[in-house]
Short mmCIF file of C-alpha atoms and ligand atoms in Angstrom, two decimals:
data_model
loop_
_atom_site.label_atom_id
_atom_site.label_comp_id
_atom_site.label_asym_id
_atom_site.label_seq_id
_atom_site.Cartn_x
_atom_site.Cartn_y
_atom_site.Cartn_z
CA UNK A 1 103.48 115.42 93.35
CA UNK A 2 99.71 115.04 93.21
CA UNK A 3 97.89 114.37 96.56
CA UNK A 4 96.17 111.15 96.15
CA UNK A 5 94.91 110.61 99.76
CA UNK A 6 93.92 113.50 102.46
CA UNK A 7 92.54 112.59 105.76
CA UNK A 8 91.25 115.43 107.69
CA UNK A 9 90.40 115.68 111.50
CA UNK A 10 89.66 111.81 111.76
CA UNK A 11 87.88 110.75 114.74
CA UNK A 12 87.01 107.06 115.41
CA UNK A 13 85.43 105.82 118.43
CA UNK A 14 84.04 102.50 119.64
CA UNK A 15 80.77 102.16 121.59
CA UNK A 16 81.77 99.69 124.24
CA UNK A 17 79.84 98.98 127.61
CA UNK A 18 82.57 100.78 129.39
CA UNK A 19 81.96 103.72 127.44
CA UNK A 20 83.15 105.54 124.20
CA UNK A 21 86.63 104.32 123.15
CA UNK A 22 88.32 107.33 121.48
CA UNK A 23 90.68 105.15 119.57
CA UNK A 24 91.62 107.86 116.71
CA UNK A 25 91.81 111.35 117.67
CA UNK A 26 91.83 114.47 115.32
CA UNK A 27 94.47 112.62 112.81
CA UNK A 28 95.05 114.53 109.64
CA UNK A 29 97.68 113.46 106.78
CA UNK A 30 97.96 113.05 103.40
CA UNK A 31 99.67 110.56 101.13
CA UNK A 32 100.93 111.75 97.68
CA UNK A 33 101.01 109.68 94.12
CA UNK A 34 103.58 107.24 94.19
CA UNK A 35 104.76 108.02 97.61
CA UNK A 36 105.14 105.45 100.90
CA UNK A 37 104.09 107.06 104.21
CA UNK A 38 104.54 104.70 107.12
CA UNK A 39 102.45 105.01 110.15
CA UNK A 40 104.23 103.95 113.48
CA UNK A 41 103.49 103.45 116.97
CA UNK A 42 103.15 101.05 119.61
CA UNK A 43 100.12 98.25 119.71
CA UNK A 44 96.76 100.05 120.29
CA UNK A 45 98.00 103.24 119.24
CA UNK A 46 95.19 103.47 116.42
CA UNK A 47 97.11 102.47 113.18
CA UNK A 48 94.92 99.67 112.26
CA UNK A 49 91.86 101.69 112.90
CA UNK A 50 93.23 104.59 111.01
CA UNK A 51 93.69 102.37 107.94
CA UNK A 52 90.62 100.52 108.02
CA UNK A 53 88.65 103.88 107.92
CA UNK A 54 90.21 104.49 104.73
CA UNK A 55 88.48 101.78 103.15
CA UNK A 56 85.46 101.73 105.65
CA UNK A 57 86.22 98.42 106.85
CA UNK A 58 85.31 98.86 110.48
CA UNK A 59 82.22 97.14 111.71
CA UNK A 60 79.51 99.63 111.73
CA UNK A 61 77.65 97.98 115.02
CA UNK A 62 80.31 99.43 117.39
CA UNK A 63 82.80 101.67 115.50
CA UNK A 64 81.68 105.22 114.20
CA UNK A 65 83.67 107.31 111.99
CA UNK A 66 82.66 110.83 114.06
CA UNK A 67 81.01 113.87 112.44
CA UNK A 68 83.79 116.42 110.68
CA UNK A 69 86.00 113.46 109.84
CA UNK A 70 87.25 113.81 106.27
CA UNK A 71 88.78 110.96 104.12
CA UNK A 72 89.33 112.21 100.21
CA UNK A 73 90.77 110.11 97.75
CA UNK A 74 91.26 111.40 94.38
CA UNK A 75 89.02 114.36 95.40
CA UNK A 76 86.09 111.80 96.73
CA UNK A 77 85.04 111.78 100.43
CA UNK A 78 85.17 108.13 101.25
CA UNK A 79 83.14 109.08 104.43
CA UNK A 80 80.19 110.10 102.62
CA UNK A 81 80.62 107.42 99.90
CA UNK A 82 77.53 105.22 99.09
CA UNK A 83 77.77 101.46 99.22
CA UNK A 84 78.25 100.91 95.52
CA UNK A 85 80.72 103.55 94.81
CA UNK A 86 82.62 102.06 98.11
CA UNK A 87 82.65 98.78 96.61
CA UNK A 88 84.02 100.07 93.41
CA UNK A 89 86.71 101.90 95.10
CA UNK A 90 87.76 98.72 97.48
CA UNK A 91 90.06 96.29 96.09
CA UNK A 92 90.34 98.33 92.95
CA UNK A 93 91.76 101.81 93.86
CA UNK A 94 92.65 100.77 97.36
CA UNK A 95 93.64 97.69 98.46
CA UNK A 96 95.09 96.33 102.09
CA UNK A 97 97.14 93.63 102.92
CA UNK A 98 96.70 92.35 106.58
CA UNK A 99 99.12 90.90 108.90
CA UNK A 100 97.94 87.39 109.32
CA UNK A 101 97.83 85.41 105.92
CA UNK A 102 96.68 82.32 107.58
CA UNK A 103 93.39 83.81 108.71
CA UNK A 104 93.00 86.21 105.53
CA UNK A 105 93.14 83.18 103.29
CA UNK A 106 90.38 80.74 102.94
CA UNK A 107 91.81 77.23 103.96
CA UNK A 108 89.34 75.47 102.04
CA UNK A 109 89.90 76.87 98.55
CA UNK A 110 93.28 76.40 96.35
CA UNK A 111 95.29 79.54 96.23
CA UNK A 112 94.39 79.67 92.36
CA UNK A 113 90.76 79.91 93.32
CA UNK A 114 90.95 82.42 95.46
CA UNK A 115 92.86 84.63 93.34
CA UNK A 116 90.83 84.07 90.19
CA UNK A 117 87.40 84.70 92.46
CA UNK A 118 88.91 88.19 93.70
CA UNK A 119 89.63 88.91 89.94
CA UNK A 120 86.30 87.91 88.82
CA UNK A 121 84.47 89.80 91.55
CA UNK A 122 86.01 93.33 90.25
CA UNK A 123 86.13 92.60 86.23
CA UNK A 124 83.68 91.17 83.84
CA UNK A 125 86.32 88.84 81.84
CA UNK A 126 85.94 85.29 80.98
CA UNK A 127 87.48 82.69 83.68
CA UNK A 128 90.27 81.71 81.36
CA UNK A 129 91.30 85.31 81.27
CA UNK A 130 91.05 85.23 85.06
CA UNK A 131 93.42 82.35 85.43
CA UNK A 132 96.01 83.52 83.05
CA UNK A 133 95.86 86.87 85.34
CA UNK A 134 96.51 84.72 88.19
CA UNK A 135 99.25 83.05 86.89
CA UNK A 136 100.79 86.47 85.81
CA UNK A 137 100.18 87.83 89.83
CA UNK A 138 102.12 84.74 91.16
CA UNK A 139 105.09 85.60 88.91
CA UNK A 140 104.81 89.42 89.69
CA UNK A 141 105.42 88.12 93.45
CA UNK A 142 108.19 86.01 92.60
CA UNK A 143 106.63 82.58 93.80
CA UNK A 144 108.71 79.79 92.50
CA UNK A 145 106.87 77.44 90.26
CA UNK A 146 103.79 79.54 89.58
CA UNK A 147 101.73 76.78 87.68
CA UNK A 148 102.13 74.30 90.68
CA UNK A 149 101.18 76.67 93.38
CA UNK A 150 98.02 77.93 91.88
CA UNK A 151 96.85 74.29 92.81
CA UNK A 152 97.76 74.14 96.42
CA UNK A 153 95.87 74.88 99.44
CA UNK A 154 97.14 77.79 101.74
CA UNK A 155 98.41 75.38 104.62
CA UNK A 156 100.70 73.85 102.08
CA UNK A 157 102.74 76.81 101.65
CA UNK A 158 105.01 78.53 103.90
CA UNK A 159 104.02 81.53 105.58
CA UNK A 160 106.41 83.96 103.35
CA UNK A 161 104.70 82.28 100.29
CA UNK A 162 101.16 82.95 101.65
CA UNK A 163 101.99 86.37 102.49
CA UNK A 164 103.25 86.68 98.59
CA UNK A 165 99.75 85.39 97.87
CA UNK A 166 98.10 87.77 99.78
CA UNK A 167 99.98 90.60 98.07
CA UNK A 168 99.25 89.15 94.60
CA UNK A 169 95.51 89.22 95.48
CA UNK A 170 95.94 92.93 96.70
CA UNK A 171 97.47 93.81 93.36
CA UNK A 172 94.97 91.96 91.24
CA UNK A 173 93.37 95.35 89.99
CA UNK A 174 96.20 97.61 90.01
CA UNK A 175 95.48 99.62 92.90
CA UNK A 176 96.74 103.28 93.13
CA UNK A 177 96.87 102.89 96.88
CA UNK A 178 98.27 99.83 99.00
CA UNK A 179 97.64 99.87 102.54
CA UNK A 180 100.09 97.10 104.31
CA UNK A 181 99.04 96.46 107.83
CA UNK A 182 102.15 94.73 109.59
CA UNK A 183 102.63 92.73 106.24
CA UNK A 184 105.81 90.94 107.83
CA UNK A 185 105.30 91.01 111.55
CA UNK A 186 104.54 87.38 111.65
CA UNK A 187 107.65 86.13 109.86
CA UNK A 188 111.13 85.57 110.75
CA UNK A 189 113.59 88.53 109.79
CA UNK A 190 115.26 86.98 106.66
CA UNK A 191 111.64 86.40 105.07
CA UNK A 192 110.69 89.81 106.55
CA UNK A 193 113.58 91.59 104.47
CA UNK A 194 112.60 89.49 101.36
CA UNK A 195 108.90 90.68 101.50
CA UNK A 196 110.01 94.39 102.16
CA UNK A 197 112.45 94.23 99.26
CA UNK A 198 109.64 92.60 96.90
CA UNK A 199 107.48 95.51 98.12
CA UNK A 200 109.65 97.96 97.49
CA UNK A 201 110.25 96.64 93.80
CA UNK A 202 106.47 96.19 93.04
CA UNK A 203 105.70 100.15 94.30
CA UNK A 204 108.18 101.13 92.02
CA UNK A 205 107.23 99.01 89.29
CA UNK A 206 103.40 99.58 89.57
CA UNK A 207 103.80 103.40 90.43
CA UNK A 208 101.67 102.71 93.73
CA UNK A 209 101.38 105.01 96.60
CA UNK A 210 101.86 102.69 99.61
CA UNK A 211 100.85 103.27 103.48
CA UNK A 212 103.02 100.87 105.51
CA UNK A 213 101.47 100.09 109.06
CA UNK A 214 104.11 98.95 111.48
CA UNK A 215 105.22 99.07 115.44
CA UNK A 216 108.46 98.53 114.16
CA UNK A 217 110.38 101.91 112.98
CA UNK A 218 113.37 99.51 112.02
CA UNK A 219 111.81 98.53 108.68
CA UNK A 220 111.08 101.53 107.41
CA UNK A 221 113.90 103.36 106.98
CA UNK A 222 114.79 101.78 103.54
CA UNK A 223 111.16 101.95 102.51
CA UNK A 224 109.15 104.99 103.34
CA UNK A 225 109.45 108.47 102.23
CA UNK A 226 107.58 109.77 105.26
CA UNK A 227 106.85 108.72 108.56
CA UNK A 228 103.89 109.63 110.98
CA UNK A 229 104.38 108.41 114.51
CA UNK A 230 101.08 107.82 116.50
CA UNK A 231 100.48 107.58 120.15
CA UNK A 232 97.28 107.02 121.87
CA UNK A 233 95.32 107.70 118.63
CA UNK A 234 97.29 110.81 117.91
CA UNK A 235 100.06 111.85 115.66
CA UNK A 236 102.64 113.11 117.67
CA UNK A 237 105.46 113.44 115.28
CA UNK A 238 105.79 113.60 111.46
CA UNK A 239 108.43 114.06 108.60
CA UNK A 240 110.56 112.54 106.04
CA UNK A 241 112.08 109.39 106.96
CA UNK A 242 115.32 111.44 107.07
CA UNK A 243 113.86 114.00 109.50
CA UNK A 244 112.30 111.20 111.87
CA UNK A 245 115.69 109.25 111.73
CA UNK A 246 118.21 111.95 111.91
CA UNK A 247 116.56 114.87 113.89
CA UNK A 248 113.63 113.36 115.55
CA UNK A 249 112.19 115.99 118.30
CA UNK A 250 109.43 113.94 120.25
CA UNK A 251 110.56 111.81 123.40
CA UNK A 252 108.17 109.22 122.27
CA UNK A 253 109.97 109.03 118.51
CA UNK A 254 113.16 108.84 120.50
CA UNK A 255 112.03 105.73 122.69
CA UNK A 256 110.75 104.09 119.55
CA UNK A 257 114.15 104.76 117.76
CA UNK A 258 116.22 103.55 120.99
CA UNK A 259 114.19 100.40 120.96
CA UNK A 260 115.55 99.39 117.19
CA UNK A 261 117.73 96.60 118.01
CA UNK A 262 119.98 97.22 114.82
CA UNK A 263 120.47 100.65 115.86
CA UNK A 264 120.89 100.34 119.30
CA UNK A 265 123.75 97.93 118.29
CA UNK A 266 125.40 100.47 115.89
CA UNK A 267 125.33 103.04 118.26
CA UNK A 268 126.76 100.91 120.73
CA UNK A 269 123.99 101.84 123.38
CA UNK A 270 121.64 99.34 125.67
CA UNK A 271 118.38 98.68 123.79
CA UNK A 272 115.80 100.79 125.32
CA UNK A 273 112.20 99.62 126.51
CA UNK A 274 109.66 102.02 127.19
CA UNK A 275 107.94 101.43 130.71
CA UNK A 276 104.49 101.96 131.67
CA UNK A 277 101.35 101.90 129.27
CA UNK A 278 99.50 104.41 127.11
CA UNK A 279 96.53 106.18 128.83
CA UNK A 280 92.93 104.73 128.51
CA UNK A 281 91.49 105.67 125.39
CA UNK A 282 88.07 106.12 127.31
CA UNK A 283 89.20 109.52 128.69
CA UNK A 284 89.14 112.69 127.10
CA UNK A 285 92.67 114.11 127.18
CA UNK A 286 93.52 117.60 127.93
CA UNK A 287 97.12 117.12 128.33
CA UNK A 288 99.94 115.61 126.40
CA UNK A 289 98.94 111.82 126.15
CA UNK A 290 102.70 110.84 126.86
CA UNK A 291 102.97 113.02 129.89
CA UNK A 292 102.86 109.89 132.27
CA UNK A 293 105.71 107.91 130.64
CA UNK A 294 107.87 110.69 129.55
CA UNK A 295 111.18 111.36 131.07
CA UNK A 296 111.14 115.06 130.07
CA UNK A 297 107.57 115.76 131.45
CA UNK A 298 107.07 119.27 132.55
CA UNK A 299 104.26 120.85 134.77
CA UNK A 300 102.58 122.30 131.79
CA UNK A 301 102.47 118.71 129.77
CA UNK A 302 100.17 117.61 132.82
CA UNK A 303 97.66 120.64 132.33
CA UNK A 304 97.48 121.35 128.46
CA UNK A 305 97.96 119.44 125.21
CA UNK A 306 100.88 120.53 123.18
CA UNK A 307 100.11 121.93 119.42
CA UNK A 308 102.00 120.80 116.44
CA UNK A 309 104.98 122.74 116.13
CA UNK A 310 106.03 122.98 112.55
CA UNK A 311 109.71 122.83 111.94
CA UNK A 312 109.94 122.61 108.34
CA UNK A 313 107.49 121.79 105.40
CA UNK A 314 107.52 118.19 105.94
CA UNK A 315 108.32 118.14 110.09
CA UNK A 316 106.26 118.77 112.89
CA UNK A 317 105.60 117.40 116.49
CA UNK A 318 103.47 118.17 119.43
CA UNK A 319 105.58 118.66 122.07
CA UNK A 320 106.34 121.36 124.69
CA UNK A 321 109.86 120.97 124.66
CA UNK A 322 109.46 122.87 121.26
CA UNK A 323 108.03 125.81 122.98
CA UNK A 324 110.63 128.82 122.86
CA UNK A 325 110.53 129.03 126.74
CA UNK A 326 111.28 125.34 127.59
CA UNK A 327 114.39 124.23 128.78
CA UNK A 328 116.95 122.83 126.12
CA UNK A 329 116.98 119.27 126.27
CA UNK A 330 119.36 117.08 123.77
CA UNK A 331 117.82 113.83 122.66
CA UNK A 332 119.42 110.65 124.21
CA UNK A 333 123.01 109.81 123.13
CA UNK A 334 123.06 108.01 119.89
CA UNK A 335 119.54 109.53 118.62
CA UNK A 336 119.43 112.09 115.70
CA UNK A 337 122.38 113.74 114.14
CA UNK A 338 121.55 117.25 115.37
CA UNK A 339 120.30 118.61 119.19
CA UNK A 340 117.68 120.80 119.72
CA UNK A 341 118.54 124.43 119.21
N1 ATP B 1 86.26 96.32 118.19
C1 ATP B 1 86.75 97.56 118.97
N2 ATP B 1 86.09 97.81 120.34
C2 ATP B 1 86.63 98.40 121.04
N3 ATP B 1 87.88 98.95 120.74
C3 ATP B 1 88.94 98.67 120.17
C4 ATP B 1 88.02 97.65 118.87
N4 ATP B 1 89.00 97.72 117.85
C5 ATP B 1 90.19 98.51 118.26
N5 ATP B 1 89.86 98.91 119.37
C6 ATP B 1 90.69 99.87 120.38
O1 ATP B 1 91.31 100.99 119.36
C7 ATP B 1 92.43 101.31 119.62
C8 ATP B 1 93.42 101.25 118.39
O2 ATP B 1 93.46 100.01 118.08
P1 ATP B 1 93.98 99.53 116.50
O3 ATP B 1 93.97 98.32 116.28
O4 ATP B 1 94.12 100.44 115.61
O5 ATP B 1 95.66 99.50 117.10
P2 ATP B 1 97.07 99.25 116.31
O6 ATP B 1 97.83 100.57 116.24
O7 ATP B 1 97.02 98.71 114.99
O8 ATP B 1 97.86 98.25 117.39
P3 ATP B 1 98.51 96.95 116.93
O9 ATP B 1 100.13 97.19 116.47
O10 ATP B 1 98.55 95.95 117.96
O11 ATP B 1 98.09 96.23 115.60
C9 ATP B 1 92.92 100.56 120.80
O12 ATP B 1 93.21 100.46 122.06
C10 ATP B 1 91.96 99.01 120.79
O13 ATP B 1 91.75 98.73 121.79
S1 SF4 B 2 104.78 117.43 126.07
FE1 SF4 B 2 105.79 117.17 127.74
S2 SF4 B 2 105.17 115.11 128.26
FE2 SF4 B 2 104.62 115.39 126.30
S3 SF4 B 2 106.18 114.57 125.16
FE3 SF4 B 2 106.72 116.50 125.40
S4 SF4 B 2 108.00 116.83 127.07
FE4 SF4 B 2 106.94 114.75 127.30
MG1 MG B 3 97.06 97.01 114.11
#
């Protein structure tokens, strides 16, 4: 499969009064054509900053994509792109859906007008044609009575329907890459499942690549091809969905898996809640970022950062437990199909 996006050594910082918040640290990954990659990790781990960097949507006054970072999309480096080319790519080749449709949609404009405006911003076509396309898009995202819905204001729709409108707007110009940042978090579980089903169908139908950003590993198992687990601005484990669910090797991934309600129920184990907080992002860490919260922390973990250990072509993890001299630790009961060798 051809590579569509390649991120290399991405470092993003915010310049705050307190100092430099190093929000994304040396993150590298790729997304192939028609593939879905899930970015997973708890609040503040850098998922949104990574995603927004891909579209260069971070405010330039405080956020800095550091020297040496590379974001190649179809062979072009987004970090070095001029404003004109960036505007062409945004909303055309790469589109993004945000979590909160209530703040993302304009409350003073009808849904139809917002979709039409978005189409006209990117295409030199007559308004009537844009209106036909808006209707087609509402049908595509399976909104009932689409002709009527074009005339209503966002507050007259349910959260689920508004989020479908956001998806319609994102898909208006047939993007090659869709970044969905917590697209269902604000919704109840039934609506969440319906929207994930819809996204799955659309991804197949339109042949898009998707980056799904979520703090909830539970929703990625049916949807993603690969998963990248982030912690404190760094990638701690990456693998195919099967590798992450059936042979996770990083204690943080174990903690995430144990905190999925459905999985805990299935395994008849107690729902796990990770104690403590991630490290202060103002600090430059020379140790494992997870050391302070890790049940398996060893003396080396607090002295030196572990390198990524490659476990397969697709699976790697940054943890000292993978070192040949480390004690053999089995994942907690109910996690993964295999044990550490
Ligand atoms: N404008 C900003 N100024 C200073 N720090 C920021 C700013 N925006 C984000 N950060 C910091 O960058 C880190 C990463 O934030 P990010 O929004 O990417 O987290 P996230 O993984 O998307 O979390 P969530 O699941 O809550 O959406 C956070 O610790 C946050 O405090
Ligand atoms: S390197 Fe050490 S502290 Fe970090 S996750 Fe592995 S065992 Fe835990
Ligand atoms: Mg976020």
